Short mmCIF file of C-alpha atoms in Angstrom, two decimals:
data_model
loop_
_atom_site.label_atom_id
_atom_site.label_comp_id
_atom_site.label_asym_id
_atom_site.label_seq_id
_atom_site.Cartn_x
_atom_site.Cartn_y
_atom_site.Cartn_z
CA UNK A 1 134.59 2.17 -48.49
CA UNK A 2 133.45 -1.53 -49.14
CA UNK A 3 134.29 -2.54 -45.47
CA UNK A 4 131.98 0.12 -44.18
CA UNK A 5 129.06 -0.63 -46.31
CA UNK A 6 129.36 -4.89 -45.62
CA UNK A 7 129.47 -3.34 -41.92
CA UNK A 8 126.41 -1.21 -42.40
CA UNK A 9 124.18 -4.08 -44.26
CA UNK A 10 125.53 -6.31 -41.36
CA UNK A 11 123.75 -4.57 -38.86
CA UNK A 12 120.98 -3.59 -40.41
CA UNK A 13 120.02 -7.15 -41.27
CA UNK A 14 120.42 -7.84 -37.71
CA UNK A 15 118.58 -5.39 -36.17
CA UNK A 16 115.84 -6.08 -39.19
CA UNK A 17 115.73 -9.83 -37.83
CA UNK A 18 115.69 -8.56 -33.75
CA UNK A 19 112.66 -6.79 -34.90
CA UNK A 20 110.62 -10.09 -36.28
CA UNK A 21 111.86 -12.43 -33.24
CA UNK A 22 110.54 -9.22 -31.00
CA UNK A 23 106.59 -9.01 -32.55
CA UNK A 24 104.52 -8.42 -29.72
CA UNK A 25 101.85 -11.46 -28.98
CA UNK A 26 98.46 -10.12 -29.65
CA UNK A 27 96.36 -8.94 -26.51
CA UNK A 28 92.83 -8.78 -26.34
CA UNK A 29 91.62 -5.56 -25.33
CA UNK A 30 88.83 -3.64 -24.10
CA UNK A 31 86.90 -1.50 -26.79
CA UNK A 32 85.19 1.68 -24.91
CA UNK A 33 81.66 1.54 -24.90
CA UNK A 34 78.94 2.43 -27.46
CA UNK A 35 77.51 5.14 -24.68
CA UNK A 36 78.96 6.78 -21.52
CA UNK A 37 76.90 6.31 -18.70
CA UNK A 38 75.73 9.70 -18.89
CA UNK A 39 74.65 9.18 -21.92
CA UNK A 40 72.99 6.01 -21.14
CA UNK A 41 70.91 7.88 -18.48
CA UNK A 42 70.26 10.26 -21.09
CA UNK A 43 69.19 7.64 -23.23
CA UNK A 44 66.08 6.56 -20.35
CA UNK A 45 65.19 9.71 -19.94
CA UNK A 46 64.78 10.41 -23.64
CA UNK A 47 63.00 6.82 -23.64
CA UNK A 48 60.27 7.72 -20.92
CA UNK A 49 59.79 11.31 -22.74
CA UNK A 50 58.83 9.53 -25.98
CA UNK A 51 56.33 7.27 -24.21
CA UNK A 52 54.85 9.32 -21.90
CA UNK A 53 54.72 11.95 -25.17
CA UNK A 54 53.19 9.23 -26.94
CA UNK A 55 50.52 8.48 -24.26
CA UNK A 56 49.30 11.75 -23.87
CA UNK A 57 48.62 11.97 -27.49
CA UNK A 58 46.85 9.31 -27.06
CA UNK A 59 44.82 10.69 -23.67
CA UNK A 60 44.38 13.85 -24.95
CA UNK A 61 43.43 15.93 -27.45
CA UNK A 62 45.57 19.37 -28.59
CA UNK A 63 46.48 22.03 -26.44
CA UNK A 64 45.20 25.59 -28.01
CA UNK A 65 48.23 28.02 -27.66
CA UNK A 66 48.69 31.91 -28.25
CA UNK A 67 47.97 32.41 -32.08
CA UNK A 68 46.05 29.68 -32.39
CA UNK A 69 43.23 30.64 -35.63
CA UNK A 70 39.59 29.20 -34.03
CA UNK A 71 36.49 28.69 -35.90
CA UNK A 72 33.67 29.21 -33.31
CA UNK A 73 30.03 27.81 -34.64
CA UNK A 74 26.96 28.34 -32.77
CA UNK A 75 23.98 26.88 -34.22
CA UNK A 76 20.72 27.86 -34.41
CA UNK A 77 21.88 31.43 -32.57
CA UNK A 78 19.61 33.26 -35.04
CA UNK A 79 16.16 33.62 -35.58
CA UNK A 80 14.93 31.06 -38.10
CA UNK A 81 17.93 28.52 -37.12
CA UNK A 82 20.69 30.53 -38.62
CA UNK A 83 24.18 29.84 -37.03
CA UNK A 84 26.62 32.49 -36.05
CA UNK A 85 30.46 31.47 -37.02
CA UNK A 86 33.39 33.67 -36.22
CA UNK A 87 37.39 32.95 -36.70
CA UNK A 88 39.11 34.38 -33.50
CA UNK A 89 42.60 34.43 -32.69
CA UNK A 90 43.73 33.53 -29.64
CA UNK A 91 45.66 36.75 -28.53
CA UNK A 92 49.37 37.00 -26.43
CA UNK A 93 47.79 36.66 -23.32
CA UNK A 94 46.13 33.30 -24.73
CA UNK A 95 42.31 34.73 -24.53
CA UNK A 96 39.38 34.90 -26.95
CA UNK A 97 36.85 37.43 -28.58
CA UNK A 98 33.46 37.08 -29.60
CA UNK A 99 31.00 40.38 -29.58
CA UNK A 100 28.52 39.04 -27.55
CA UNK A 101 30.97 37.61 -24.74
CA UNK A 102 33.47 38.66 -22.36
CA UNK A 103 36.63 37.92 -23.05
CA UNK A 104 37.22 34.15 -23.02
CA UNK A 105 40.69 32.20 -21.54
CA UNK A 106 41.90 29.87 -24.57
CA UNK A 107 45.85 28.86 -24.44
CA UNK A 108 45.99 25.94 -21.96
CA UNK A 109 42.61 24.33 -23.00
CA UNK A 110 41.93 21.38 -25.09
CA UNK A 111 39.29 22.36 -27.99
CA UNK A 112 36.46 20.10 -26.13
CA UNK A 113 37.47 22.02 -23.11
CA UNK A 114 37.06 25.47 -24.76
CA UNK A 115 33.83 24.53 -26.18
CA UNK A 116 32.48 23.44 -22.61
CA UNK A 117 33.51 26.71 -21.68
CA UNK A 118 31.63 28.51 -24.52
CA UNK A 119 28.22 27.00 -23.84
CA UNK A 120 28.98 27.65 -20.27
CA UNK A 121 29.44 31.00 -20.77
CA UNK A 122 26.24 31.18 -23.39
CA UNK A 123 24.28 29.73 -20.25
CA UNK A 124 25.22 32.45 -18.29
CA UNK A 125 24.92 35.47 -20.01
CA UNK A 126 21.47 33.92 -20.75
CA UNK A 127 22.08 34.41 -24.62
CA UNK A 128 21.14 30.63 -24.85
CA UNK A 129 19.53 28.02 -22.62
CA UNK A 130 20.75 25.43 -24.43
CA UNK A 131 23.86 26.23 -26.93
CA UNK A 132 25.41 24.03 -29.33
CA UNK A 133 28.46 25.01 -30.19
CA UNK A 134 31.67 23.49 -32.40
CA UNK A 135 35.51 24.78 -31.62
CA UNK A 136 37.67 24.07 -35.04
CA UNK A 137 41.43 24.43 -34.96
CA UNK A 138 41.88 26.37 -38.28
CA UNK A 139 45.62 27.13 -38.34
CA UNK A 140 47.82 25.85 -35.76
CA UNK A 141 50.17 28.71 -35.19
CA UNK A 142 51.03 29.07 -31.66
CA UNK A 143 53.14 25.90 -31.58
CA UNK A 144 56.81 27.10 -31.52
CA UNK A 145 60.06 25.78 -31.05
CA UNK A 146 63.49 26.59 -30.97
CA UNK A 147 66.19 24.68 -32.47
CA UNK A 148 70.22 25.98 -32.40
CA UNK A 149 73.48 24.84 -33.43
CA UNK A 150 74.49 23.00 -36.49
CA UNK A 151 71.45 23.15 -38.29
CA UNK A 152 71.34 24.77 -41.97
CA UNK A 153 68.40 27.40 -40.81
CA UNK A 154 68.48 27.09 -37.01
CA UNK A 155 65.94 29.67 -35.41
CA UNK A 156 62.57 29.44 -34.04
CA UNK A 157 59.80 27.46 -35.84
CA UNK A 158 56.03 27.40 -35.58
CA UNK A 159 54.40 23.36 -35.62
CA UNK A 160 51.71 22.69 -37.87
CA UNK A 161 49.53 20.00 -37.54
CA UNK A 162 51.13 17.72 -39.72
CA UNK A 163 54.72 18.46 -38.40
CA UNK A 164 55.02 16.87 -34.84
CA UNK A 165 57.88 14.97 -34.86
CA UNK A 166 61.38 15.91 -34.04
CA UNK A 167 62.22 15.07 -37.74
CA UNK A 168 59.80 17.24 -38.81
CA UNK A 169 61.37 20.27 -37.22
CA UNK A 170 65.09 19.26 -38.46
CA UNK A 171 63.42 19.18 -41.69
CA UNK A 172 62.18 22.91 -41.51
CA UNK A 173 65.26 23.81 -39.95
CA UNK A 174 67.12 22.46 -43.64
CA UNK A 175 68.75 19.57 -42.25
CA UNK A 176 71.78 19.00 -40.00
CA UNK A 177 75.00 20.48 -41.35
CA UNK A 178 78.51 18.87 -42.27
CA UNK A 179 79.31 20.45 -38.91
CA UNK A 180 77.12 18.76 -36.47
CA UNK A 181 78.67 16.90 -34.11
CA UNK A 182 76.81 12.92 -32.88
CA UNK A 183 74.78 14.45 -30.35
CA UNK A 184 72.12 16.76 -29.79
CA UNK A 185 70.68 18.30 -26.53
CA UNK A 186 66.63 18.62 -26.13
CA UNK A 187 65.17 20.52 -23.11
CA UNK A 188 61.98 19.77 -22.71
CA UNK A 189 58.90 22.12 -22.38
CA UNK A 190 57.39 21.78 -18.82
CA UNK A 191 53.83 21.65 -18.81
CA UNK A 192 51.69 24.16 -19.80
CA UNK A 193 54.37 26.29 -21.36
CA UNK A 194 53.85 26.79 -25.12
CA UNK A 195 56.29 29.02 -26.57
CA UNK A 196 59.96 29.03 -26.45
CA UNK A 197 61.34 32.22 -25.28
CA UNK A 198 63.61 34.26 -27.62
CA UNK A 199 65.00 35.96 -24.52
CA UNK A 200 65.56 32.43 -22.32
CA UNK A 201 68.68 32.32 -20.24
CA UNK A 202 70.01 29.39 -21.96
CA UNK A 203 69.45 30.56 -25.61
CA UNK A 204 70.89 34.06 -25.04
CA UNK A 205 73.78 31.99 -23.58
CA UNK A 206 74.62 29.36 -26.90
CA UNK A 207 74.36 32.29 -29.02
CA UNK A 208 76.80 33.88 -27.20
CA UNK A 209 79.42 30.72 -27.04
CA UNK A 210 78.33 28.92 -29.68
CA UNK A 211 81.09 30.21 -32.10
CA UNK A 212 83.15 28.83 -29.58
CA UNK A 213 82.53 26.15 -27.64
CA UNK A 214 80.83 22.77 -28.32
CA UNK A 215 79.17 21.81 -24.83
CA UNK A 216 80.46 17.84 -24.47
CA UNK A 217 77.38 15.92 -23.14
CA UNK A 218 78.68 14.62 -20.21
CA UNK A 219 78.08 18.47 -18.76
CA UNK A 220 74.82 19.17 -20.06
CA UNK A 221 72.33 21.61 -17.65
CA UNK A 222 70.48 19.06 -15.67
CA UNK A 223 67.24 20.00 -16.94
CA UNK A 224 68.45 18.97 -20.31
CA UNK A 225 68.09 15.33 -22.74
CA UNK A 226 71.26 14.35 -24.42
CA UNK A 227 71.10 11.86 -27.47
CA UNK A 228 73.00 10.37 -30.11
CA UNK A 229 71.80 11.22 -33.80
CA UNK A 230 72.84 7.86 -34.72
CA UNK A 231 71.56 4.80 -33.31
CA UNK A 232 74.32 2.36 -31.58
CA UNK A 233 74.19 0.08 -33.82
CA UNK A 234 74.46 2.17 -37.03
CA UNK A 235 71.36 4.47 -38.83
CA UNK A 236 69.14 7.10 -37.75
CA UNK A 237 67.85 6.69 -34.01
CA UNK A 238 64.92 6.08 -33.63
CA UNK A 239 63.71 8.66 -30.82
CA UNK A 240 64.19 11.57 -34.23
CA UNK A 241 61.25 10.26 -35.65
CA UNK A 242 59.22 9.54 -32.62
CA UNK A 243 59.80 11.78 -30.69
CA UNK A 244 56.94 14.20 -30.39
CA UNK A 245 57.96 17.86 -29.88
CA UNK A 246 55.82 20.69 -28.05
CA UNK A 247 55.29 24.27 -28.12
CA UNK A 248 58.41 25.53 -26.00
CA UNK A 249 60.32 22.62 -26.53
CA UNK A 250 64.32 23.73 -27.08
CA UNK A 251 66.83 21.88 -29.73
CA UNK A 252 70.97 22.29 -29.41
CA UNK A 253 72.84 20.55 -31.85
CA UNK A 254 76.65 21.22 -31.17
CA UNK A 255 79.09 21.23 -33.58
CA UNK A 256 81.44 18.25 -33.82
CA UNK A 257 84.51 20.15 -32.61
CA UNK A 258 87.70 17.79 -33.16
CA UNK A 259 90.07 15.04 -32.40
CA UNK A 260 93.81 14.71 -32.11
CA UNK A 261 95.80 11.84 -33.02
CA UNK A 262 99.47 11.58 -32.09
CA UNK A 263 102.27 8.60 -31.90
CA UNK A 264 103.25 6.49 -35.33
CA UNK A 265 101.03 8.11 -37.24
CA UNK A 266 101.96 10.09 -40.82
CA UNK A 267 100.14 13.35 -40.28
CA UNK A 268 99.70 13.84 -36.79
CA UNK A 269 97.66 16.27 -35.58
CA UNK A 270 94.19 17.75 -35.01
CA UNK A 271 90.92 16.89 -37.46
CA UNK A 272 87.94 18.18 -37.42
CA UNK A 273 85.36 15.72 -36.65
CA UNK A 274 82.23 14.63 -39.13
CA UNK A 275 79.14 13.13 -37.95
CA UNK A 276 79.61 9.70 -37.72
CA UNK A 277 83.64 9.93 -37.50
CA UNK A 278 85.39 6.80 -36.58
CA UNK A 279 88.38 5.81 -34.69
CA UNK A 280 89.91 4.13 -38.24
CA UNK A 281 88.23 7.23 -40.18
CA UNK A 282 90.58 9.40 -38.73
CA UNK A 283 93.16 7.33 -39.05
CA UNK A 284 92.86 7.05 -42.85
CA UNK A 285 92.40 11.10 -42.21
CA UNK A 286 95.81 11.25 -40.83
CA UNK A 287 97.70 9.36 -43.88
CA UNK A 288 97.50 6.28 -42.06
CA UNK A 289 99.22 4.29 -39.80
CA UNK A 290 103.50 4.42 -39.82
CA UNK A 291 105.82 1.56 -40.22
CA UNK A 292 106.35 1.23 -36.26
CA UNK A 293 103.35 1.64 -35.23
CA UNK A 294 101.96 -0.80 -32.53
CA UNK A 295 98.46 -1.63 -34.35
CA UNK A 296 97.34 -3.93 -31.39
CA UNK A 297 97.36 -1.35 -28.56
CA UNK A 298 96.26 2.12 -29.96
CA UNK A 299 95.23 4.28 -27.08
CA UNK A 300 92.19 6.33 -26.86
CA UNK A 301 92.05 9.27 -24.47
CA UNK A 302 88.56 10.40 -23.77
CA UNK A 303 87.18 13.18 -21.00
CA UNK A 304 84.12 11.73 -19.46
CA UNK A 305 82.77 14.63 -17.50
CA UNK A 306 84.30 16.50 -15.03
CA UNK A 307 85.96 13.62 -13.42
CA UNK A 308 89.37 11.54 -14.78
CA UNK A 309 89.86 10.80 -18.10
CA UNK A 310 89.56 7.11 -19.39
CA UNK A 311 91.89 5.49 -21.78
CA UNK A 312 90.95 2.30 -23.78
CA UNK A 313 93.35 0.08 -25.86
CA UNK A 314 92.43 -0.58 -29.49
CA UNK A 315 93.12 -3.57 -31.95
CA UNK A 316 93.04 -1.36 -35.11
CA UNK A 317 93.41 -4.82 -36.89
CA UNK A 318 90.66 -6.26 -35.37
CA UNK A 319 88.27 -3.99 -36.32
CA UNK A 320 89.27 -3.42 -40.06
CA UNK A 321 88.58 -7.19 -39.81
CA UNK A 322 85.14 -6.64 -38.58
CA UNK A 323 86.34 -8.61 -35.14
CA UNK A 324 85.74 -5.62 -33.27
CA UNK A 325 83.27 -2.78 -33.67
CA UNK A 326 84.78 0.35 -34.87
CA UNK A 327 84.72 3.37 -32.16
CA UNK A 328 82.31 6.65 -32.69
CA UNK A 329 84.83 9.55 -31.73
CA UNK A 330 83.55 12.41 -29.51
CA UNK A 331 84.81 15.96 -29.08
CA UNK A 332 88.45 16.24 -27.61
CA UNK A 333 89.27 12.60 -28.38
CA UNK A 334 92.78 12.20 -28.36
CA UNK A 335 94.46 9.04 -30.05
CA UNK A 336 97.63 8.00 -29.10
CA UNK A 337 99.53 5.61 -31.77
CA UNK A 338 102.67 3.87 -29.80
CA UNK A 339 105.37 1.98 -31.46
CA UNK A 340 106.48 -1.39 -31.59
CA UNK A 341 109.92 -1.39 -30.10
CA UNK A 342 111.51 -4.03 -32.55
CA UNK A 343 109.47 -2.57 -35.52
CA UNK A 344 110.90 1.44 -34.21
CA UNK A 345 114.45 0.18 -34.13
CA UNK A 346 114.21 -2.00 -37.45
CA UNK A 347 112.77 1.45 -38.90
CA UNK A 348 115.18 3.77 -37.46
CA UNK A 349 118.28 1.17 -38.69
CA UNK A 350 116.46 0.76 -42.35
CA UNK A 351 116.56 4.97 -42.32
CA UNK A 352 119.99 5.19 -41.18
CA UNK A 353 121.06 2.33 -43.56
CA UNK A 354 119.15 4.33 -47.00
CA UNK A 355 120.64 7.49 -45.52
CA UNK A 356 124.42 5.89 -45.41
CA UNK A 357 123.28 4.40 -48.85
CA UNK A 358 122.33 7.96 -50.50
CA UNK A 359 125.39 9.45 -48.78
CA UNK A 360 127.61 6.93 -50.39
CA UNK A 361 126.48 6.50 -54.23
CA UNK A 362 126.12 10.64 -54.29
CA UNK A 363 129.74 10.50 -52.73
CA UNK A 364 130.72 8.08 -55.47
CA UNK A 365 129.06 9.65 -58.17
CA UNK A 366 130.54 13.22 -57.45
CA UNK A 367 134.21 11.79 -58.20
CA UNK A 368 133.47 10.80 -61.58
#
C-alpha cells in the first residue's frame, strides 16, 4: 500500500512540475472592435440624421400635423375693430374649418405658411382687403411616434412641444427594460409623413416575432438606423439626447437575447445578456474561470451578418488589468475558454492523485 502511494505522489509531482516548465509565453492579441462596420455605417448615418435634424430646426419653423389644436385670430374682422378668434382642429385628412371659409389644407404647412394662406383666402372671398391674421399652435397633438421592444410601456406616443428628443420619448415610454439588448433600430420618417402607422408592414411584423426573435443589427431593413445605447467609450450616447424625433418616426429596441460560453469554464452554458454585458461579466456569470484554463487566448465567436463568422483571441488578464479594453457582448456571442495543456494535465493528475488519496484513507479507515 505504501509503495503505491510514494508511486502516485511521484508522478504527480512530476507531471505538477511538466506543467510550470510548459506555461505558454504570453501573445499579444487582437481585441474585436468597439463597432462592426455595419454598425459604423450606421453610426454616419445616424450622425448626418442628427445634423441635418438639427438644421432644419433651425431653417424652419413646425410642421402642423392631423390633430393639431389652432388658434386662428383675425383682427379688426368686426365692426368697431372687434377680432374674430376660433380654435380649429386640424381634421384626419389634415384640413381646417372656419364658418366663413372653405375648407382650408393644414397638415404639411408651417404656421407662417398657414397664415399666408388664410389672408390669401380672406382676399379672395373678398371678406377682407387687407386681413391680419395670427396662427397659434395651441396643443401639439398630431406628432406621433412609435416605439417597440424592450421598453417598459412601448406603444405609440403623441410629441408635445417640449418633448422632441429621442430621450424624451424613452422617457414616456417608462424607460428601457432589464431586457434591452445594446442596440436600438430607428427608421426614420420620410418627409412629409407625420404619423406612424399602427397597421405598417414592419410593426405588424415585430409584434408578430418579437416574442421570439431579437433582429441582430448587422441585418437590419435597409431603410433602417442602427445604434448603440451606450457610447464606445462608456455612458449614454450622445445621439439619445440629440437626436430630434418626428411625427412618424419608428423606435425598435430588441431584447438582449444571450451568449454562450464553453471550454474551462465552471458553469458553462448559455446567459442571458444585460445591457452593457461584458466579455469578463459573463465570465464572473459563469463561476469563473477553471484551473486549466488558457487565460491568454480566450476565443470569441461572433456572427457578423450574413457572411462568416469572426473569431478574436482575448487576454482575459489583460483586461482585468485595465491593459486592454473589456469587450461589449452582442446577441449569439459564443465564448470559447481552451486549456492550457500543462495546466489540463497537472489538473487531471492532481484529480486522479485526491481521488487515489480518498480511495485509500476510506479503504484504510473501513478496516478499523
Amino acid at each position: 500500500m505504501r509503495q503505491r502511494q510514494a508511486s502516485v505522489v511521484i508522478i504527480a509531482s512530476a507531471l505538477t512540475l511538466a506543467a510550470c516548465a510548459a506555461r505558454p509565453v504570453a501573445t499579444k492579441v487582437a481585441a474585436p472592435p468597439s463597432d462592426r462596420s455595419a454598425i459604423n455605417g450606421n453610426e454616419e448615418r445616424l450622425r448626418a440624421l442628427v445634423a441635418a435634424r438639427q438644421q432644419t430646426e433651425r431653417d424652419s419653423e413646425y410642421v402642423i400635423a392631423p390633430g393639431d389644436l389652432l388658434v386662428i385670430t383675425i383682427y379688426n374682422f368686426r365692426p368697431g375693430g372687434g377680432n374674430f378668434e376660433s380654435e380649429v382642429r386640424v381634421d384626419d385628412r389634415g384640413d381646417i374649418s372656419v364658418p366663413f371659409m372653405d375648407p382650408l389644407p393644414a397638415a404639411g404647412l408651417s404656421l407662417a405658411q398657414l397664415r399666408a394662406a388664410f389672408v390669401r383666402g380672406l382676399r379672395e372671398s373678398r371678406v377682407l382687403n387687407e386681413p391680419l391674421v395670427s396662427v397659434f399652435l395651441k396643443e401639439y397633438q398630431g406628432q406621433r411616434v412609435i416605439i417597440l421592444g424592450a421598453v417598459a410601456r412601448p406603444g405609440q406616443y403623441h410629441l408635445s412641444r417640449g418633448q422632441q428628443t429621442l430621450v424624451d420619448v424613452l422617457s414616456m415610454a417608462g424607460g428601457l427594460s432589464d431586457r434591452a439588448g445594446n442596440y436600438m433600430l430607428c427608421r426614420p420618417s420620410s418627409p412629409g409623413q407625420v404619423a406612424a402607422a399602427a397597421n405598417d408592414s414592419i410593426v405588424q411584423d415585430y409584434a408578430l416575432h418579437a416574442a421570439s426573435a431579437v433582429a441582430p443589427p448587422a441585418r437590419a431593413p435597409a431603410d433602417m438606423v442602427v445604434f448603440r445605447l451606450d457610447s464606445a467609450g462608456g455612458g449614454t450616447n450622445p445621439a439619445l439626447l440629440t437626436l430630434p424625433v418626428r411625427g412618424g418616426d419608428l423606435f425598435i429596441v430588441p431584447e438582449a437575447g444571450q451568449a454562450f460560453i464553453e471550454g474551462e469554464i465552471e458553469k458553462p452554458g448559455s446567459y442571458p445578456l444585460s445591457r452593457g454585458m461584458t466579455l469578463t461579466q459573463l465570465i464572473t456569470s459563469a463561476g469563473g474561470l477553471a484551473y486549466p484554463a488558457n487565460r491568454r487566448r480566450v476565443t470569441l465567436i461572433r456572427q457578423t451578418g450574413s457572411g462568416p463568422s469572426a473569431e478574436w483571441a482575448l487576454d482575459v488578464d489583460r483586461i482585468r488589468e485595465g491593459e486592454e479594453g473589456d469587450v461589449l457582448l452582442e446577441p449569439s456571442d459564443r465564448v470559447v475558454v481552451p486549456a492550457t495543456v500543462g495546466r489540463k494535465i497537472a489538473h487531471g493528475a492532481y484529480r486522479t492523485f485526491t481521488a487515489l488519496v480518498h480511495f485509500t484513507v476510506g479503504g484504510v479507515a473501513s478496516v478499523f
